[in-house]
Short mmCIF file of C-alpha atoms in Angstrom, two decimals:
data_model
loop_
_atom_site.label_atom_id
_atom_site.label_comp_id
_atom_site.label_asym_id
_atom_site.label_seq_id
_atom_site.Cartn_x
_atom_site.Cartn_y
_atom_site.Cartn_z
CA UNK A 1 67.19 74.66 -84.10
CA UNK A 2 69.50 71.73 -85.00
CA UNK A 3 72.90 72.21 -86.15
CA UNK A 4 72.44 71.52 -90.05
CA UNK A 5 69.51 73.87 -90.09
CA UNK A 6 71.59 76.73 -88.48
CA UNK A 7 74.54 75.90 -90.78
CA UNK A 8 71.99 76.05 -93.98
CA UNK A 9 69.55 78.92 -93.01
CA UNK A 10 71.70 81.58 -94.17
CA UNK A 11 72.28 80.41 -97.95
CA UNK A 12 69.72 81.66 -100.55
CA UNK A 13 69.34 79.95 -103.84
CA UNK A 14 68.36 81.50 -107.26
CA UNK A 15 67.17 79.48 -109.69
CA UNK A 16 68.42 79.66 -113.09
CA UNK A 17 67.07 76.84 -115.10
CA UNK A 18 65.16 73.45 -114.18
CA UNK A 19 64.95 70.41 -116.56
CA UNK A 20 63.62 67.29 -116.54
CA UNK A 21 64.80 65.14 -119.74
CA UNK A 22 64.21 62.15 -121.09
CA UNK A 23 67.02 61.72 -123.80
CA UNK A 24 68.12 59.06 -126.41
CA UNK A 25 71.43 58.59 -127.50
CA UNK A 26 71.01 61.26 -130.18
CA UNK A 27 71.72 64.06 -127.66
CA UNK A 28 75.04 63.61 -125.66
CA UNK A 29 76.43 65.79 -123.03
CA UNK A 30 79.77 66.94 -124.46
CA UNK A 31 82.44 69.46 -123.18
CA UNK A 32 80.34 71.87 -121.15
CA UNK A 33 81.35 74.72 -118.88
CA UNK A 34 78.55 76.74 -116.94
CA UNK A 35 78.50 79.87 -114.47
CA UNK A 36 75.98 77.88 -112.33
CA UNK A 37 75.84 75.00 -109.53
CA UNK A 38 74.29 72.15 -111.40
CA UNK A 39 72.64 69.17 -109.46
CA UNK A 40 71.57 66.43 -111.83
CA UNK A 41 69.83 63.62 -110.66
CA UNK A 42 69.10 60.30 -112.67
CA UNK A 43 66.10 58.55 -112.55
CA UNK A 44 66.25 55.90 -115.06
CA UNK A 45 69.39 54.86 -117.24
CA UNK A 46 73.24 54.87 -116.96
CA UNK A 47 75.95 56.92 -118.06
CA UNK A 48 79.57 57.22 -117.98
CA UNK A 49 79.92 61.01 -116.62
CA UNK A 50 83.30 62.65 -116.78
CA UNK A 51 83.71 65.91 -114.89
CA UNK A 52 87.13 67.84 -114.67
CA UNK A 53 88.69 64.56 -115.75
CA UNK A 54 87.47 62.49 -113.23
CA UNK A 55 84.98 59.61 -114.49
CA UNK A 56 81.86 57.78 -112.91
CA UNK A 57 79.73 54.98 -113.67
CA UNK A 58 76.59 56.21 -112.81
CA UNK A 59 72.64 54.85 -112.47
CA UNK A 60 69.10 55.51 -111.30
CA UNK A 61 69.38 57.06 -107.96
CA UNK A 62 72.75 58.89 -108.34
CA UNK A 63 73.28 62.56 -107.72
CA UNK A 64 76.01 64.73 -109.36
CA UNK A 65 76.85 68.31 -107.40
CA UNK A 66 78.90 70.14 -110.31
CA UNK A 67 80.41 73.50 -109.58
CA UNK A 68 80.44 76.48 -111.61
CA UNK A 69 82.95 76.16 -114.61
CA UNK A 70 83.73 72.61 -114.39
CA UNK A 71 84.19 70.87 -117.66
CA UNK A 72 81.94 67.94 -117.72
CA UNK A 73 80.40 65.27 -120.35
CA UNK A 74 78.43 62.30 -120.48
CA UNK A 75 78.36 58.80 -122.75
CA UNK A 76 75.24 57.08 -122.75
CA UNK A 77 75.68 53.45 -121.66
CA UNK A 78 71.64 52.86 -121.82
CA UNK A 79 69.92 53.37 -125.04
CA UNK A 80 67.93 56.33 -122.85
CA UNK A 81 68.51 58.44 -119.78
CA UNK A 82 65.76 59.93 -117.46
CA UNK A 83 67.47 63.06 -115.50
CA UNK A 84 66.12 66.04 -113.40
CA UNK A 85 68.48 69.04 -113.34
CA UNK A 86 68.62 71.97 -111.42
CA UNK A 87 71.09 74.93 -112.20
CA UNK A 88 71.49 77.69 -109.63
CA UNK A 89 73.79 80.17 -107.76
CA UNK A 90 74.06 80.75 -104.04
CA UNK A 91 73.58 84.28 -103.36
CA UNK A 92 76.65 86.22 -102.68
CA UNK A 93 80.39 85.02 -103.68
CA UNK A 94 81.36 84.36 -100.35
CA UNK A 95 78.21 81.87 -99.62
CA UNK A 96 78.66 80.48 -103.02
CA UNK A 97 82.24 79.30 -101.82
CA UNK A 98 80.97 78.28 -98.48
CA UNK A 99 77.83 76.17 -99.88
CA UNK A 100 80.39 74.30 -101.86
CA UNK A 101 83.32 73.63 -99.42
CA UNK A 102 80.58 71.85 -97.56
CA UNK A 103 80.38 69.07 -99.50
CA UNK A 104 84.56 68.73 -99.56
CA UNK A 105 84.82 68.61 -103.22
CA UNK A 106 82.79 65.56 -103.38
CA UNK A 107 80.92 65.09 -107.14
CA UNK A 108 79.07 61.85 -107.06
CA UNK A 109 76.82 60.74 -104.50
CA UNK A 110 75.68 56.93 -105.02
CA UNK A 111 72.14 55.93 -104.22
CA UNK A 112 71.32 59.18 -102.70
CA UNK A 113 67.58 59.60 -104.19
CA UNK A 114 64.81 57.11 -102.69
CA UNK A 115 61.59 57.18 -103.76
CA UNK A 116 60.12 59.62 -101.52
CA UNK A 117 62.49 62.09 -102.82
CA UNK A 118 61.92 61.04 -106.27
CA UNK A 119 58.05 62.20 -105.48
CA UNK A 120 59.00 65.21 -103.86
CA UNK A 121 61.54 66.17 -107.00
CA UNK A 122 58.40 65.19 -109.52
CA UNK A 123 56.13 67.39 -107.74
CA UNK A 124 58.24 70.37 -107.92
CA UNK A 125 59.47 70.27 -111.37
CA UNK A 126 55.60 69.43 -112.52
CA UNK A 127 54.70 73.01 -110.37
CA UNK A 128 57.49 74.56 -112.13
CA UNK A 129 56.08 73.51 -115.73
CA UNK A 130 53.04 74.34 -115.04
CA UNK A 131 54.55 77.94 -113.52
CA UNK A 132 52.46 77.13 -110.18
CA UNK A 133 52.10 79.95 -107.89
CA UNK A 134 55.41 79.62 -105.52
CA UNK A 135 57.18 77.13 -107.74
CA UNK A 136 60.25 78.74 -107.24
CA UNK A 137 60.03 78.91 -103.76
CA UNK A 138 59.62 74.86 -104.15
CA UNK A 139 62.66 74.60 -106.38
CA UNK A 140 64.48 76.20 -103.39
CA UNK A 141 62.75 73.97 -100.61
CA UNK A 142 64.25 70.98 -102.85
CA UNK A 143 67.74 72.23 -103.03
CA UNK A 144 67.78 72.69 -99.40
CA UNK A 145 66.51 68.92 -99.14
CA UNK A 146 68.94 67.30 -101.37
CA UNK A 147 71.53 69.85 -99.46
CA UNK A 148 70.80 68.20 -96.13
CA UNK A 149 70.77 64.43 -97.88
CA UNK A 150 74.39 65.46 -99.27
CA UNK A 151 75.55 66.20 -95.86
CA UNK A 152 74.32 63.01 -94.43
CA UNK A 153 76.91 61.11 -96.80
CA UNK A 154 79.50 63.12 -94.22
CA UNK A 155 77.24 64.03 -90.96
CA UNK A 156 80.62 66.27 -89.77
CA UNK A 157 80.96 68.37 -93.03
CA UNK A 158 78.62 70.93 -92.03
CA UNK A 159 80.97 71.74 -89.09
CA UNK A 160 83.85 71.16 -90.59
CA UNK A 161 84.86 74.80 -90.64
CA UNK A 162 86.20 75.93 -87.22
CA UNK A 163 86.53 79.91 -88.05
CA UNK A 164 85.32 82.23 -85.23
CA UNK A 165 83.16 85.25 -86.29
CA UNK A 166 86.30 87.38 -86.69
CA UNK A 167 87.94 84.87 -89.09
CA UNK A 168 84.40 84.77 -91.20
CA UNK A 169 84.32 88.44 -91.33
CA UNK A 170 87.83 88.73 -92.56
CA UNK A 171 87.38 85.89 -95.38
CA UNK A 172 83.60 87.68 -96.43
CA UNK A 173 85.36 91.09 -96.50
CA UNK A 174 88.43 89.51 -98.61
CA UNK A 175 86.14 88.12 -100.86
CA UNK A 176 84.36 91.45 -101.35
CA UNK A 177 87.47 93.20 -101.96
CA UNK A 178 88.52 90.67 -104.50
CA UNK A 179 85.11 90.94 -106.25
CA UNK A 180 85.11 94.78 -106.91
CA UNK A 181 88.71 94.93 -107.66
CA UNK A 182 90.22 95.01 -111.36
CA UNK A 183 93.63 95.90 -110.15
CA UNK A 184 96.70 93.55 -110.10
CA UNK A 185 96.84 93.45 -106.52
CA UNK A 186 99.05 90.67 -104.43
CA UNK A 187 97.90 89.00 -101.48
CA UNK A 188 100.01 91.43 -99.11
CA UNK A 189 98.11 94.32 -101.11
CA UNK A 190 94.63 92.95 -99.87
CA UNK A 191 96.16 92.40 -96.22
CA UNK A 192 97.30 96.22 -96.30
CA UNK A 193 93.63 97.00 -97.05
CA UNK A 194 92.19 94.57 -94.61
CA UNK A 195 94.83 95.66 -92.16
CA UNK A 196 95.63 91.83 -91.56
CA UNK A 197 98.89 89.75 -91.73
CA UNK A 198 99.48 87.40 -94.82
CA UNK A 199 99.36 84.30 -92.45
CA UNK A 200 96.01 85.53 -90.65
CA UNK A 201 94.20 85.99 -94.12
CA UNK A 202 95.63 82.47 -95.50
CA UNK A 203 94.24 81.21 -91.82
CA UNK A 204 91.09 82.74 -92.45
CA UNK A 205 90.04 81.68 -95.99
CA UNK A 206 91.42 77.79 -95.40
CA UNK A 207 88.99 77.76 -92.55
CA UNK A 208 86.02 79.03 -94.07
CA UNK A 209 86.49 77.64 -98.02
CA UNK A 210 89.29 75.82 -97.83
CA UNK A 211 91.39 77.97 -100.48
CA UNK A 212 94.48 79.80 -100.04
CA UNK A 213 94.13 84.01 -100.54
CA UNK A 214 96.58 83.02 -103.65
CA UNK A 215 94.17 80.42 -105.02
CA UNK A 216 91.33 82.98 -104.90
CA UNK A 217 92.93 85.40 -106.68
CA UNK A 218 93.74 83.20 -109.63
CA UNK A 219 90.44 81.78 -109.50
CA UNK A 220 89.15 85.32 -109.79
CA UNK A 221 90.97 86.27 -112.91
CA UNK A 222 90.11 83.33 -114.57
CA UNK A 223 86.53 83.43 -114.00
CA UNK A 224 86.93 86.98 -115.27
CA UNK A 225 88.27 85.84 -118.22
CA UNK A 226 85.79 83.53 -119.44
CA UNK A 227 83.64 86.61 -120.25
CA UNK A 228 86.59 88.41 -121.79
CA UNK A 229 86.92 85.49 -123.94
CA UNK A 230 83.45 86.03 -125.35
CA UNK A 231 84.60 89.16 -127.31
CA UNK A 232 86.26 88.12 -130.49
CA UNK A 233 87.71 91.41 -130.96
CA UNK A 234 90.09 90.92 -127.87
CA UNK A 235 93.08 88.74 -128.62
CA UNK A 236 94.24 86.14 -125.70
CA UNK A 237 97.46 88.60 -125.44
CA UNK A 238 95.24 91.38 -124.72
CA UNK A 239 92.87 89.70 -122.19
CA UNK A 240 96.09 88.41 -120.31
CA UNK A 241 97.15 91.94 -120.39
CA UNK A 242 93.63 93.26 -118.65
CA UNK A 243 93.87 90.49 -116.20
CA UNK A 244 97.26 91.52 -115.46
CA UNK A 245 99.28 88.44 -116.53
CA UNK A 246 102.99 89.00 -117.47
CA UNK A 247 103.07 86.50 -120.01
CA UNK A 248 100.16 85.16 -122.46
CA UNK A 249 101.72 81.75 -122.15
CA UNK A 250 101.48 82.03 -117.83
CA UNK A 251 97.63 83.01 -118.74
CA UNK A 252 97.22 80.04 -120.91
CA UNK A 253 98.96 77.40 -118.69
CA UNK A 254 96.57 78.55 -115.39
CA UNK A 255 93.44 78.16 -117.55
CA UNK A 256 94.46 74.97 -118.88
CA UNK A 257 95.21 73.68 -115.55
CA UNK A 258 91.94 75.12 -114.19
CA UNK A 259 89.30 74.54 -116.95
CA UNK A 260 91.32 71.53 -119.15
CA UNK A 261 91.10 73.44 -122.40
CA UNK A 262 93.21 76.65 -123.59
CA UNK A 263 91.68 79.84 -123.63
CA UNK A 264 91.65 79.31 -127.63
CA UNK A 265 89.85 75.97 -127.28
CA UNK A 266 87.64 77.21 -124.89
CA UNK A 267 86.85 80.30 -127.51
CA UNK A 268 86.28 77.77 -130.30
CA UNK A 269 84.12 75.49 -128.53
CA UNK A 270 81.78 78.38 -127.26
CA UNK A 271 82.07 81.21 -129.46
CA UNK A 272 83.20 79.70 -133.13
CA UNK A 273 81.70 81.59 -135.53
CA UNK A 274 78.70 79.77 -137.77
#
């Protein structure tokens, strides 16, 4: 097999939603956080898309890759906008982090989609809307096709990780321990569990998913906080205590640095009472 196929064959995609929309200015996307990866392809029209503070002027044949929990919005430039959107997850926290790393944090792919690919997208979405047998596999195949096209923007990106099998195994075990733990563990605590040094664990996670162990611990805490904020009976102070922050103000500071909203702003935006 070719190297790109070898790299991608281990990833499995779990489809959450698919949308083919033709919208007018009445419906505008504004300040959205979702727990899934979003691939959005523009078929017709133009918009100004903002993702975590970065603004892009996008038009037909452009594709957006929006990782989970990135604040994003869009304003129409033309009177209407036709898009195809796929929301999905890559099975396993470790695999999802690895898959997202393949693209070096690139969010906007200009003029990526050619006419044959639009035909494939239309075919897969039509089958999904009709609930044709095998349509989920078709959408998964479509994600793979779009992934390959995105990787062609940087042919060496799929080979960017130089981690050997031992490093891959250590990074995967660390993420597994992180996912199952609700304790206030430090990087050293995880190193003790894994019987490795801090410097080695850091080399492993940086090589595999380009994030330090400490960054991953913070990210895991903050993603958990989004679920806790859905409970109106929990105050921000109580949530920060559950997440083992010493001071609620520090929790709020890290939250805003990650999501561009304070915890209360996020709660008011998504869970305001009618």
